[in-house]
XYZ file of N, CA, C and O in Angstrom:
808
model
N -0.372 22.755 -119.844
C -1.754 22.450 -119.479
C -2.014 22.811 -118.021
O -3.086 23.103 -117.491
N -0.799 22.726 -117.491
C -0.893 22.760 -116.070
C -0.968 24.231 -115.461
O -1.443 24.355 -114.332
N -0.519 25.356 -116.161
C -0.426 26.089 -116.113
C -1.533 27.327 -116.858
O -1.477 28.556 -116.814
N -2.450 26.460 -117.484
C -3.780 27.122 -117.914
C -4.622 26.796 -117.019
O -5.432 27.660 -116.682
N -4.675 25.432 -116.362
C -5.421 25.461 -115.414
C -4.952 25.668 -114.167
O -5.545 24.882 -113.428
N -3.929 26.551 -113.351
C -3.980 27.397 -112.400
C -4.303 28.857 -113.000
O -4.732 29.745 -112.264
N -4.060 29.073 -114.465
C -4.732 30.822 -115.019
C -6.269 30.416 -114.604
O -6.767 31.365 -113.998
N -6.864 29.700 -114.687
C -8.120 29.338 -115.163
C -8.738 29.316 -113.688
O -9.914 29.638 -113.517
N -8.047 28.988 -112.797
C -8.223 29.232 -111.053
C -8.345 30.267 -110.608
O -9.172 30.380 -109.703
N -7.777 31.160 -110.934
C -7.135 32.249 -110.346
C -8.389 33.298 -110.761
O -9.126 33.937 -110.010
N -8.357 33.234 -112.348
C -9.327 33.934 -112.704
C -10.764 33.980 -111.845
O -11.332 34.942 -111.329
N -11.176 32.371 -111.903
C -12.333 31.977 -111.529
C -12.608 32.672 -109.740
O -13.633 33.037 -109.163
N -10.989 32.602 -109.263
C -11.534 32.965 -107.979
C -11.282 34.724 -107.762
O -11.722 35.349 -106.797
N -10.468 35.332 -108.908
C -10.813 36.841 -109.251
C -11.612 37.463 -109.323
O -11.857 38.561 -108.823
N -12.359 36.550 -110.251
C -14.041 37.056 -110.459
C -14.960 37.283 -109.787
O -15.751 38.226 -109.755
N -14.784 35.701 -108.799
C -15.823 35.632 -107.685
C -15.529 36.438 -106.716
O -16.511 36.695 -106.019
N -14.108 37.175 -106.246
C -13.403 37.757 -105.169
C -14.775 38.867 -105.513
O -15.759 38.986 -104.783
N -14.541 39.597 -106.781
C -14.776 40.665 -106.987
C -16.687 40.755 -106.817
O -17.330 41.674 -106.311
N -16.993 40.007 -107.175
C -18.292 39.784 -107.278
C -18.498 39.932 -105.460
O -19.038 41.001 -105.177
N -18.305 39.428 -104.751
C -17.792 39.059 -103.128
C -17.719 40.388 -102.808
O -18.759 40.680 -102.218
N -17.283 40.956 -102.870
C -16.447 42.100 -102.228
C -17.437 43.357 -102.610
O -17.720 44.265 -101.829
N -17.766 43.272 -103.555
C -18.414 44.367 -104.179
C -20.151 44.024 -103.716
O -20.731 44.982 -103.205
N -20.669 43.188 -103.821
C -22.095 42.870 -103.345
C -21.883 43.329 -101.327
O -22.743 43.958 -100.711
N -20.239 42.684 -100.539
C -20.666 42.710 -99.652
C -20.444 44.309 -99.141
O -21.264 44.429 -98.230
N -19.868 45.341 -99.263
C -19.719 46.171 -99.565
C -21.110 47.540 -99.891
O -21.200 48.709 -99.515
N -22.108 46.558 -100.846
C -23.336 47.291 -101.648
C -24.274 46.922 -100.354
O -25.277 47.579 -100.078
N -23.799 45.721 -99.548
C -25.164 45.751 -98.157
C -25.034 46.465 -97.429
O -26.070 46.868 -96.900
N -23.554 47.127 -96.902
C -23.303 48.143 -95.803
C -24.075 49.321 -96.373
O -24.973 49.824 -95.698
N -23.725 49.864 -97.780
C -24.443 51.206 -98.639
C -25.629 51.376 -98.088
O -25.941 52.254 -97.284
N -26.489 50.284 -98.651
C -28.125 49.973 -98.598
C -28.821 50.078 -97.592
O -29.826 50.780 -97.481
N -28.263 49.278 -96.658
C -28.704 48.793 -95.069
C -28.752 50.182 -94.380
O -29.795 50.512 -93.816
N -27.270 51.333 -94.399
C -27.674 52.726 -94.034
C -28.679 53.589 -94.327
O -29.439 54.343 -93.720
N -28.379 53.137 -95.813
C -29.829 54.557 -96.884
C -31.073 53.391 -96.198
O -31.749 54.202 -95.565
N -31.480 52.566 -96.054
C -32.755 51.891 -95.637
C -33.033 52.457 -94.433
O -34.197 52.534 -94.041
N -32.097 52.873 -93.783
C -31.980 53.347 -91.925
C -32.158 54.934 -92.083
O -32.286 55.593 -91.052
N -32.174 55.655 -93.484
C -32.292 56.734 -93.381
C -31.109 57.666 -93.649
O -31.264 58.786 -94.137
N -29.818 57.114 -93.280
C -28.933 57.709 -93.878
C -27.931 57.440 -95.178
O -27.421 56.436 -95.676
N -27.913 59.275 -95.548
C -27.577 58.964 -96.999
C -26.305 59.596 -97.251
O -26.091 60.398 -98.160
N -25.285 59.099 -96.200
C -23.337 58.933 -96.526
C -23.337 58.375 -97.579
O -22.894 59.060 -98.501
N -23.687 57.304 -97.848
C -23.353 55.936 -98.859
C -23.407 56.657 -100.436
O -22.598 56.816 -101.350
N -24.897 57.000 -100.181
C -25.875 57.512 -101.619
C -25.226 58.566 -102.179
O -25.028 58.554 -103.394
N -24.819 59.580 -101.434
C -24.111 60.767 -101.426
C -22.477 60.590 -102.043
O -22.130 61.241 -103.028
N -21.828 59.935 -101.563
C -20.476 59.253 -101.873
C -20.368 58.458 -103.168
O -19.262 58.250 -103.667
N -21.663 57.940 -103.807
C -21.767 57.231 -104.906
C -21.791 55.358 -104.611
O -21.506 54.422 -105.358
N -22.250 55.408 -103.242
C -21.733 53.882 -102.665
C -22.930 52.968 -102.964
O -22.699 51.760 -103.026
N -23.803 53.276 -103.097
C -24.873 53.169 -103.350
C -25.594 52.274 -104.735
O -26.778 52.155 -105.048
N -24.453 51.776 -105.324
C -24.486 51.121 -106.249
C -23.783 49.690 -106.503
O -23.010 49.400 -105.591
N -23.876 48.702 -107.559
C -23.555 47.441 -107.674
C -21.893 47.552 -108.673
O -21.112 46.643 -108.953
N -21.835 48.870 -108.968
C -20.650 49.474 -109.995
C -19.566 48.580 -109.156
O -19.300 49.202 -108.127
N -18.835 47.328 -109.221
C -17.695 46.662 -108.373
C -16.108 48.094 -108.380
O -15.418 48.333 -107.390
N -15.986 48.613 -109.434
C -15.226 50.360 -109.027
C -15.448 50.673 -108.381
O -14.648 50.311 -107.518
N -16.332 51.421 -107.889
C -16.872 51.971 -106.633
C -16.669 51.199 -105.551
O -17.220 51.791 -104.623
N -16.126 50.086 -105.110
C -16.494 49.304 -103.424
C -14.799 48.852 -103.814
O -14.204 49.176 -102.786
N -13.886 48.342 -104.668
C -13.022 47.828 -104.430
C -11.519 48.832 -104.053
O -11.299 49.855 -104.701
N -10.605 48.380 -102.970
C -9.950 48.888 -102.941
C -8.559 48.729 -103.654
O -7.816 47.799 -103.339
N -8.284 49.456 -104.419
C -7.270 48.539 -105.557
C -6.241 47.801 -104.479
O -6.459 46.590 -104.472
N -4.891 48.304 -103.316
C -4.158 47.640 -102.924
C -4.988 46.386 -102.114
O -4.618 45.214 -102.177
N -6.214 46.865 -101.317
C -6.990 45.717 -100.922
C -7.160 44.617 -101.357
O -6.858 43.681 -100.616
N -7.660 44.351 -102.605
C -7.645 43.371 -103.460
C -6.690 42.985 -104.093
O -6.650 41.827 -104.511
N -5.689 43.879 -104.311
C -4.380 42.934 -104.992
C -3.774 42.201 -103.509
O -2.962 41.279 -103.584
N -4.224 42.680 -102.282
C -3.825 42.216 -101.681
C -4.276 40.605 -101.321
O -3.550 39.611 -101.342
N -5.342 40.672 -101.074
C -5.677 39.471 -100.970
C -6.078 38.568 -101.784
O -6.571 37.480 -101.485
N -5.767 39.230 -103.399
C -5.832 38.104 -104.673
C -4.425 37.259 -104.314
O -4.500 36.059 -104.051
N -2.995 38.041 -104.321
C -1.921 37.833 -103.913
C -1.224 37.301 -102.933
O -0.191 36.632 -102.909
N -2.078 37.772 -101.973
C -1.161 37.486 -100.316
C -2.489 36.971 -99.097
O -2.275 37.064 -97.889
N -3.758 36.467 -99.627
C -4.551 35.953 -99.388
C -4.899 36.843 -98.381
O -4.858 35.980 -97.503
N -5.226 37.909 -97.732
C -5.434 38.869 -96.607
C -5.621 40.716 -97.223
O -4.657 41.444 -97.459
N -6.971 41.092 -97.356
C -7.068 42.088 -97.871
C -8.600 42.883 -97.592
O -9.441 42.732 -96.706
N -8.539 43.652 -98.599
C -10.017 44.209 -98.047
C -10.670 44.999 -99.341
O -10.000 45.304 -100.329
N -12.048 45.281 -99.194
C -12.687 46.040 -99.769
C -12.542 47.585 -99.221
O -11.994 47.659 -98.121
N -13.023 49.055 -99.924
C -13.360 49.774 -99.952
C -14.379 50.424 -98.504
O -15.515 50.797 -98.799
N -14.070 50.503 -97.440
C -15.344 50.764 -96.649
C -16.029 51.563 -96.938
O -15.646 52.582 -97.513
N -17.236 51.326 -96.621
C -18.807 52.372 -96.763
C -18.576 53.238 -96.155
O -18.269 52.780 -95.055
N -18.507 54.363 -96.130
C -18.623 55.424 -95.210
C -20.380 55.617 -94.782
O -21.249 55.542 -95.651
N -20.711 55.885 -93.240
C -21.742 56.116 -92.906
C -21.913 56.996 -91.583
O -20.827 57.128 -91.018
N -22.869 57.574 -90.990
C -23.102 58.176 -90.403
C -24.089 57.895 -89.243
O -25.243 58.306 -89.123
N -23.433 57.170 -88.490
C -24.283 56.878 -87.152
C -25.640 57.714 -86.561
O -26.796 57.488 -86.204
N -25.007 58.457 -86.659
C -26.383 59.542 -86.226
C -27.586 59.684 -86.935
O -28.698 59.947 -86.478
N -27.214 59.462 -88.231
C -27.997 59.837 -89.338
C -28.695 58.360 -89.160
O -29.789 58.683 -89.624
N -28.796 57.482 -88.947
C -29.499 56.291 -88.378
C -30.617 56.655 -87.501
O -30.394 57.469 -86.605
N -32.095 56.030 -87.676
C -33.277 56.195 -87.545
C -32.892 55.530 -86.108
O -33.163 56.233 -85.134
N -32.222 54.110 -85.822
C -31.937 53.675 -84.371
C -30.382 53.793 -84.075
O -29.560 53.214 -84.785
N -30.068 54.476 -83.123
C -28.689 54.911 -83.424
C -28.118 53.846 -82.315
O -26.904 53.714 -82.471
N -28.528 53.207 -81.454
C -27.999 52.056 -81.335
C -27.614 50.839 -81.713
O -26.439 50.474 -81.686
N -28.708 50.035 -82.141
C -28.641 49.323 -83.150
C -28.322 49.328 -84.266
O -27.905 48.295 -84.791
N -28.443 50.669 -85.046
C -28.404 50.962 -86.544
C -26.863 50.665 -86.901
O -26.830 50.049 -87.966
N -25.452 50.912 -86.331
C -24.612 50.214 -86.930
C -24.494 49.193 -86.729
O -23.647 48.720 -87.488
N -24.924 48.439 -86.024
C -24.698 46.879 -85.865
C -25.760 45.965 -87.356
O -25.832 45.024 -88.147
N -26.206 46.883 -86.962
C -27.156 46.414 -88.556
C -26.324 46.604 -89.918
O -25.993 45.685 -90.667
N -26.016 48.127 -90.118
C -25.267 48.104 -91.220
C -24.166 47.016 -91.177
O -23.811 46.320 -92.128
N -23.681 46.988 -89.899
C -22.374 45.750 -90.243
C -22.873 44.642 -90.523
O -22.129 44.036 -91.294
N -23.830 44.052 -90.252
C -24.418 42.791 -90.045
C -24.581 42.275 -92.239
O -24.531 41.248 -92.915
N -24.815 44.055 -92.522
C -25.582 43.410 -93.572
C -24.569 43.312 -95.064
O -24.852 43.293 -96.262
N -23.340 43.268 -94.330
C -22.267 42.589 -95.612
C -21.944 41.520 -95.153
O -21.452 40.815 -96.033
N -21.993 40.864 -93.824
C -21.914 39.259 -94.592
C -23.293 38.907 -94.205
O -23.452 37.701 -94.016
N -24.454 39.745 -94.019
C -25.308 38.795 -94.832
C -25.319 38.504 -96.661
O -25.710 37.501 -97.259
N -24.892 39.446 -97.066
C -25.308 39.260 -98.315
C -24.040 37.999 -99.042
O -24.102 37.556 -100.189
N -22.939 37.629 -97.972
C -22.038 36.669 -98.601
C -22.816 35.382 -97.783
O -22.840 34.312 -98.392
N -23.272 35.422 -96.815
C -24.168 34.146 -96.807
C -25.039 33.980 -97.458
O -25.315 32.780 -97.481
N -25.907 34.771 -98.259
C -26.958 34.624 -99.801
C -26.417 34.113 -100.721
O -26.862 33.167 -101.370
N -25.071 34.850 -100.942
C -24.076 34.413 -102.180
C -23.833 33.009 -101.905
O -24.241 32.227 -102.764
N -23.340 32.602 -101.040
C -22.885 31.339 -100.530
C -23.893 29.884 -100.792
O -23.566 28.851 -101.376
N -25.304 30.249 -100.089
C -26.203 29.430 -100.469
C -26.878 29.615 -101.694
O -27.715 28.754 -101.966
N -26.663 30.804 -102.731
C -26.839 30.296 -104.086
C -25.967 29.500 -104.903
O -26.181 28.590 -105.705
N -24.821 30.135 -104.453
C -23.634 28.983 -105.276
C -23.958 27.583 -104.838
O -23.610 26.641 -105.551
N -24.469 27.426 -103.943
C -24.866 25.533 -103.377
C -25.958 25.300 -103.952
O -26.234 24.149 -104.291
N -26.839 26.385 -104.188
C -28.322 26.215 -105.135
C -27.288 25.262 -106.080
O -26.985 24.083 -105.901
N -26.866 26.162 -107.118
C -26.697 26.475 -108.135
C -25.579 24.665 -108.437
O -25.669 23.938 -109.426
N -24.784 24.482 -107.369
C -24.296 23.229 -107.511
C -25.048 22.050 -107.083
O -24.844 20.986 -107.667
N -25.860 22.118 -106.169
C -27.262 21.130 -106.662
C -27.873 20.868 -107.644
O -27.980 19.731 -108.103
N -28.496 22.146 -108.240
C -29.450 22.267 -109.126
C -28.433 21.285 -110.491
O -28.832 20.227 -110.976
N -27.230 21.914 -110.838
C -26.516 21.616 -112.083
C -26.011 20.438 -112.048
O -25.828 19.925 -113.152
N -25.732 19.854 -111.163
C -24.966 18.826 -110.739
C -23.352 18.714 -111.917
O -23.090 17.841 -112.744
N -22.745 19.655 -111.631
C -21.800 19.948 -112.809
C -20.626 18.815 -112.583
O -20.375 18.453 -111.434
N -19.727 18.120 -113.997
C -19.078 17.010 -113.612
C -17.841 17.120 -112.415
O -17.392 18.242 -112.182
N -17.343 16.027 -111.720
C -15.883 16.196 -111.207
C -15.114 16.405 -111.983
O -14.800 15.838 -113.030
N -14.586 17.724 -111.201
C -13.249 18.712 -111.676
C -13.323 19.676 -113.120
O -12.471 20.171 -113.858
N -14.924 19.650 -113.087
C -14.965 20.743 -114.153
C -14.822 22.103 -113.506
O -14.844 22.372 -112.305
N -14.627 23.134 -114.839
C -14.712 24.330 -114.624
C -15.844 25.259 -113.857
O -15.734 26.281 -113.180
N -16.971 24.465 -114.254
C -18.161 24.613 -113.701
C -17.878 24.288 -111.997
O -17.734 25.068 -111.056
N -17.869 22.840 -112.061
C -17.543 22.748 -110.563
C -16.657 23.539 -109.510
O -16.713 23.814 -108.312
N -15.883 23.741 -110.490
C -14.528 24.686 -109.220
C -15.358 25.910 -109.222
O -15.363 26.473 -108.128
N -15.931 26.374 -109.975
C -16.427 28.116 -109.858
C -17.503 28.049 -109.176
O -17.883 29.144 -108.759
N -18.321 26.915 -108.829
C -19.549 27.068 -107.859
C -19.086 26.330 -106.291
O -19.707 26.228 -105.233
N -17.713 25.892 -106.706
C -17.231 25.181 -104.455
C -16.665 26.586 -104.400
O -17.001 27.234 -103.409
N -15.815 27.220 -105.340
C -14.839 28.448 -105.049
C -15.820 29.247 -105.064
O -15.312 30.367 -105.009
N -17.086 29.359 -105.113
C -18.014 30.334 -105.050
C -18.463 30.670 -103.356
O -18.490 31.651 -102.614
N -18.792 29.176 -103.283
C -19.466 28.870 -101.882
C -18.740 29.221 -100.650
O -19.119 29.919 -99.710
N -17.187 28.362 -100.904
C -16.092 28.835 -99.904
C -15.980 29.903 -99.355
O -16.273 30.160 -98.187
N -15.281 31.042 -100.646
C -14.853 32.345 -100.576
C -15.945 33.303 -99.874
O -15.626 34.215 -99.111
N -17.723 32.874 -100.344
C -18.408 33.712 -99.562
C -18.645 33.586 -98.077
O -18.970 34.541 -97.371
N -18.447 32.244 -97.605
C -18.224 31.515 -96.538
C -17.337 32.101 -95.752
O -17.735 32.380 -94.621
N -15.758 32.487 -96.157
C -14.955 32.819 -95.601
C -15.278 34.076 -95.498
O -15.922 33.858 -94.471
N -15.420 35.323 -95.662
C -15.727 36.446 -96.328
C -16.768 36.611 -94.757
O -16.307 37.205 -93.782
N -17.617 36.237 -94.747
C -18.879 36.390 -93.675
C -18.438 36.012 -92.547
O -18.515 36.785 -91.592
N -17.642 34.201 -92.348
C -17.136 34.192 -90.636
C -16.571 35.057 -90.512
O -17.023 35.787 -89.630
N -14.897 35.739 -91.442
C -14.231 36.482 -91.338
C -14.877 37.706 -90.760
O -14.748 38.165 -89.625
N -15.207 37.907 -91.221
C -15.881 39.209 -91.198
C -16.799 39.928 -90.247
O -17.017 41.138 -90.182
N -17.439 38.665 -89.313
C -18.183 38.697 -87.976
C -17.363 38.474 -86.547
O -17.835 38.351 -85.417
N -16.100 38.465 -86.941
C -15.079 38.718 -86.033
C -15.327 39.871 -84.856
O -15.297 41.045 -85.226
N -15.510 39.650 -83.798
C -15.882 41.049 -83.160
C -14.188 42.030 -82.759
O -13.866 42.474 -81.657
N -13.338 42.122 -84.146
C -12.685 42.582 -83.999
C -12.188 43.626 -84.938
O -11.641 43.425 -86.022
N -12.563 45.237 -84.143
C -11.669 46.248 -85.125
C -10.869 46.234 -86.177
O -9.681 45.971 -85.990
N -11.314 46.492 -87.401
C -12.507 47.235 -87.844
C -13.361 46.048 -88.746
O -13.899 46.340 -89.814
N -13.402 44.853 -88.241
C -14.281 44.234 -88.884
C -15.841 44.188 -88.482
O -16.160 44.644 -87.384
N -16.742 43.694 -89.270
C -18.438 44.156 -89.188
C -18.667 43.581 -87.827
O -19.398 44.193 -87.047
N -18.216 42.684 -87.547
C -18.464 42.307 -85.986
C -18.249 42.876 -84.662
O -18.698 42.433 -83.605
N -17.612 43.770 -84.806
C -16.956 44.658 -83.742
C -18.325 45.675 -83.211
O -18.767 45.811 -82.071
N -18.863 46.420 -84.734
C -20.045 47.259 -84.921
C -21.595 46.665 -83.765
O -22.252 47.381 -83.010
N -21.813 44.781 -84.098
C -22.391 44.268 -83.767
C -22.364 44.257 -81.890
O -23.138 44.476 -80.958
N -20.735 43.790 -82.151
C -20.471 43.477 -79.909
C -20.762 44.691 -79.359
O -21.090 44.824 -78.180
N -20.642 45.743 -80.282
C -20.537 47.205 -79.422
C -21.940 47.061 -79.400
O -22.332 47.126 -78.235
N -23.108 46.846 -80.423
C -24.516 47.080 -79.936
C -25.072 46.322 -79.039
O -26.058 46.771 -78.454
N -24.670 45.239 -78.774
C -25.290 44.240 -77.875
C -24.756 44.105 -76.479
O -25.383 43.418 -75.672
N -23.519 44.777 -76.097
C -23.133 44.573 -75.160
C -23.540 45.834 -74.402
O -23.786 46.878 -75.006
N -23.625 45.707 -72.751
C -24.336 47.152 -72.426
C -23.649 48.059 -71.910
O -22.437 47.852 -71.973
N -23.932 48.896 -71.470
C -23.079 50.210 -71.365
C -21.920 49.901 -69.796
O -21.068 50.762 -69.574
N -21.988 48.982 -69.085
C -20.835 48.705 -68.427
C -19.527 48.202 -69.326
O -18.364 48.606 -69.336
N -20.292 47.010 -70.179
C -18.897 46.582 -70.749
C -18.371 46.971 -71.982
O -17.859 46.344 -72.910
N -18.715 48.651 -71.694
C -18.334 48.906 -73.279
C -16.745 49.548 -73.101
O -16.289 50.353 -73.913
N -16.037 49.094 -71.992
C -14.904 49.251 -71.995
C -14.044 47.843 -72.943
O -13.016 47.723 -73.610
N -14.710 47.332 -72.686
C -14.077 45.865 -73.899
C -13.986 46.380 -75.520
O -13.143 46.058 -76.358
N -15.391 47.483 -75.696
C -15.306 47.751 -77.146
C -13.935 48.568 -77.241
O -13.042 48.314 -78.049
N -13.906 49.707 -76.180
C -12.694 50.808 -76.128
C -11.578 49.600 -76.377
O -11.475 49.417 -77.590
N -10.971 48.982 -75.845
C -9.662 48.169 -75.251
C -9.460 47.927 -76.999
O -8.716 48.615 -77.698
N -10.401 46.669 -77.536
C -10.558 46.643 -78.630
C -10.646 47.769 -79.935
O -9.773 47.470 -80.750
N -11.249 48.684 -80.271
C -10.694 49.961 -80.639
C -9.370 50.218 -80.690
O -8.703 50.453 -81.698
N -8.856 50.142 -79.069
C -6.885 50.589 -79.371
C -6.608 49.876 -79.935
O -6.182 50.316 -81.003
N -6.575 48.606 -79.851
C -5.896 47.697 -80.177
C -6.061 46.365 -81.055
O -5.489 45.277 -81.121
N -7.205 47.042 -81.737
C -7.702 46.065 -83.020
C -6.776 45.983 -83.746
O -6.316 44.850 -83.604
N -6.105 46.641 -84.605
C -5.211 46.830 -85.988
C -4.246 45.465 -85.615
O -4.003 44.612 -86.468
N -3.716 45.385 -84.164
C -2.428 44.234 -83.595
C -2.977 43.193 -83.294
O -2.226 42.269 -82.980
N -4.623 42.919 -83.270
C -5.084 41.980 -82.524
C -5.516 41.252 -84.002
O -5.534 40.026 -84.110
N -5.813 42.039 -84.973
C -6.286 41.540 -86.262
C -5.097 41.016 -87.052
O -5.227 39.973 -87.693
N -3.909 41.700 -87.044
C -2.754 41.211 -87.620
C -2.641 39.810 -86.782
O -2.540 38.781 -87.451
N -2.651 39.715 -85.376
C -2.006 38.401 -84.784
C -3.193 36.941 -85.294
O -2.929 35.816 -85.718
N -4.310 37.524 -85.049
C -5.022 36.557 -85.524
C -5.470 35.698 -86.872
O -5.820 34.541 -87.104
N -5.168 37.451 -87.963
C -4.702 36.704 -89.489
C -3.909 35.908 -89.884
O -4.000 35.257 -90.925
N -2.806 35.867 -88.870
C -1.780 35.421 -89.565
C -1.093 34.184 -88.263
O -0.075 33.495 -88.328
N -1.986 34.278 -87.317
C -1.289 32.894 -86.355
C -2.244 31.987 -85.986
O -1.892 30.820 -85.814
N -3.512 32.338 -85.815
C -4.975 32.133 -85.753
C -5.977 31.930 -86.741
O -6.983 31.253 -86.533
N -5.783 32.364 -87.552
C -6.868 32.475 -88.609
C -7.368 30.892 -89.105
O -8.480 30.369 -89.187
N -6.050 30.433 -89.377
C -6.338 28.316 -89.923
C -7.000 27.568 -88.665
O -8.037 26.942 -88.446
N -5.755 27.995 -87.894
C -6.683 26.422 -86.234
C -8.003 26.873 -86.063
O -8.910 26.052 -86.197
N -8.260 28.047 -85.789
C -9.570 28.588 -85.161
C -10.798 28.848 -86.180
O -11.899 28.539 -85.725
N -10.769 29.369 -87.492
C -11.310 29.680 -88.368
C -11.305 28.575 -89.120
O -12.428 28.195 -89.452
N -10.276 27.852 -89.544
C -10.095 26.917 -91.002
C -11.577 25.609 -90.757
O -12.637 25.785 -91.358
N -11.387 24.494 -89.892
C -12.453 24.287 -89.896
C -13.990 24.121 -89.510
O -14.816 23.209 -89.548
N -13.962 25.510 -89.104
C -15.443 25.843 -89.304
C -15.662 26.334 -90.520
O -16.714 26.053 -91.094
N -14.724 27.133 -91.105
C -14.883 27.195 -92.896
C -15.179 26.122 -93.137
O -16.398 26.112 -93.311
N -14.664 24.921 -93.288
C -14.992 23.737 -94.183
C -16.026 22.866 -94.126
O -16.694 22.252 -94.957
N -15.996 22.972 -92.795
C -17.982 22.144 -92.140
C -19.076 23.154 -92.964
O -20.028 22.875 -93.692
N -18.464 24.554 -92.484
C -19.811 25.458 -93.208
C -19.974 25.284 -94.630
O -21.067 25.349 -95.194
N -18.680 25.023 -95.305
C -18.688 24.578 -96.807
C -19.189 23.572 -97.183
O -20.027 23.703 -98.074
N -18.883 22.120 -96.656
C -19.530 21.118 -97.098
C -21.050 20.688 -96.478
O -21.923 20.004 -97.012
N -21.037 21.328 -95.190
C -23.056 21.161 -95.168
C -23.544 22.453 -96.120
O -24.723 22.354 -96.461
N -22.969 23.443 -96.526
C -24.002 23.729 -97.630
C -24.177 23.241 -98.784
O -25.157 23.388 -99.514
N -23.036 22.529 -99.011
C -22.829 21.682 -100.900
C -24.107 20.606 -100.565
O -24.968 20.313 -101.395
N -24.051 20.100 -99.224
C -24.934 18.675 -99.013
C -26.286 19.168 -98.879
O -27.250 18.563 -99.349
N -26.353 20.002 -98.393
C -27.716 20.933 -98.387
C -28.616 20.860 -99.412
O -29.799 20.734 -99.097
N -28.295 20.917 -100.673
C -28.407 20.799 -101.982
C -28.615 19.778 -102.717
O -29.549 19.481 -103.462
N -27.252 19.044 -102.325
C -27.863 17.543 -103.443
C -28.630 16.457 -103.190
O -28.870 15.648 -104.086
């Protein structure tokens, strides 16, 4: 029994990974072709097809080893109507779309009020969480995550030696922080952001 209901977990948070990954993924596509450029459209990115955005070792990675990734959008800066702003936008607009996800799954566990420790229940907190995590993660202003795209637009042309520094040395700065940083510093603001959106709701 015990062991259908961790299959029954796993799945639930497979599904949602994928659902996650693939919507946040379809905002980077969109957000470019909306800006005028059409890398995304051209590449086939441009769609909700979850094939198209997932990266197979990515996702086994972080179904498995909790640390992984989607498929990146390919895009074209230039080809952006504001070429300053315009990637900070495209980055901006995959975890917006996991903060949408996030506050529908809290809709959706308001609205239902589904029992304690149902199936229902775990697939709409594991809904909320994962998109939760997915978006702080992800606004990290650190190489090559969507946040990096953002510090580089806002910061001005003196301190864009911080973006360079960062650039070299994102790949070591992202490993140290996944894996030594990620719980103290990240963990609970995940969980405040999780439970004021469940309360949000009911």
């Amino acid at each position: 029994m015990l062991i259908d209901g961790q299959l029954a977990l796993f799945v639930i948070f497979a599904a949602i990974l994928v659902l996650a990954l693939s919507l946040h993924e379809f905002g980077h596509a969109l957000a470019a072709d909306l800006q005028g450029d059409r890398t995304a459209r051209l590449a086939g990115r441009l769609t909700l097809n979850p094939l198209k955005h997932l990266d197979p070792f990515g996702t086994f990675a972080l179904l498995f080893a909790g640390f992984g990734w989607g498929k990146p959008v390919p895009f074209s800066p230039r080809a952006l109507r504001n070429q300053r702003f315009g990637p900070a936008i495209v980055g901006f607009a995959g975890p917006i779309v996991n903060i949408v996800l996030a506050f529908m799954f809290a809709a959706l566990y308001g609205g239902l009020r589904p029992g304690p420790g149902s199936t229902l229940e775990t697939l709409l907190i594991v809904g909320v969480q994962l998109n939760v995590v997915l978006a702080i993660f992800n606004l990290m202003p650190i190489p090559p995550l969507d946040g990096s795209r953002i510090l580089s637009a806002v910061l001005p042309p003196s301190k864009q030696h911080i973006v360079y520094f960062l650039d070299k040395w994102g790949f070591v700065l992202l490993l140290v922080f996944v894996f030594f940083l990620f719980r103290p510093v990240l963990g609970p603001l995940i969980t405040f952001s999780t439970r004021r959106l469940l309360l949000l709701f009911l």
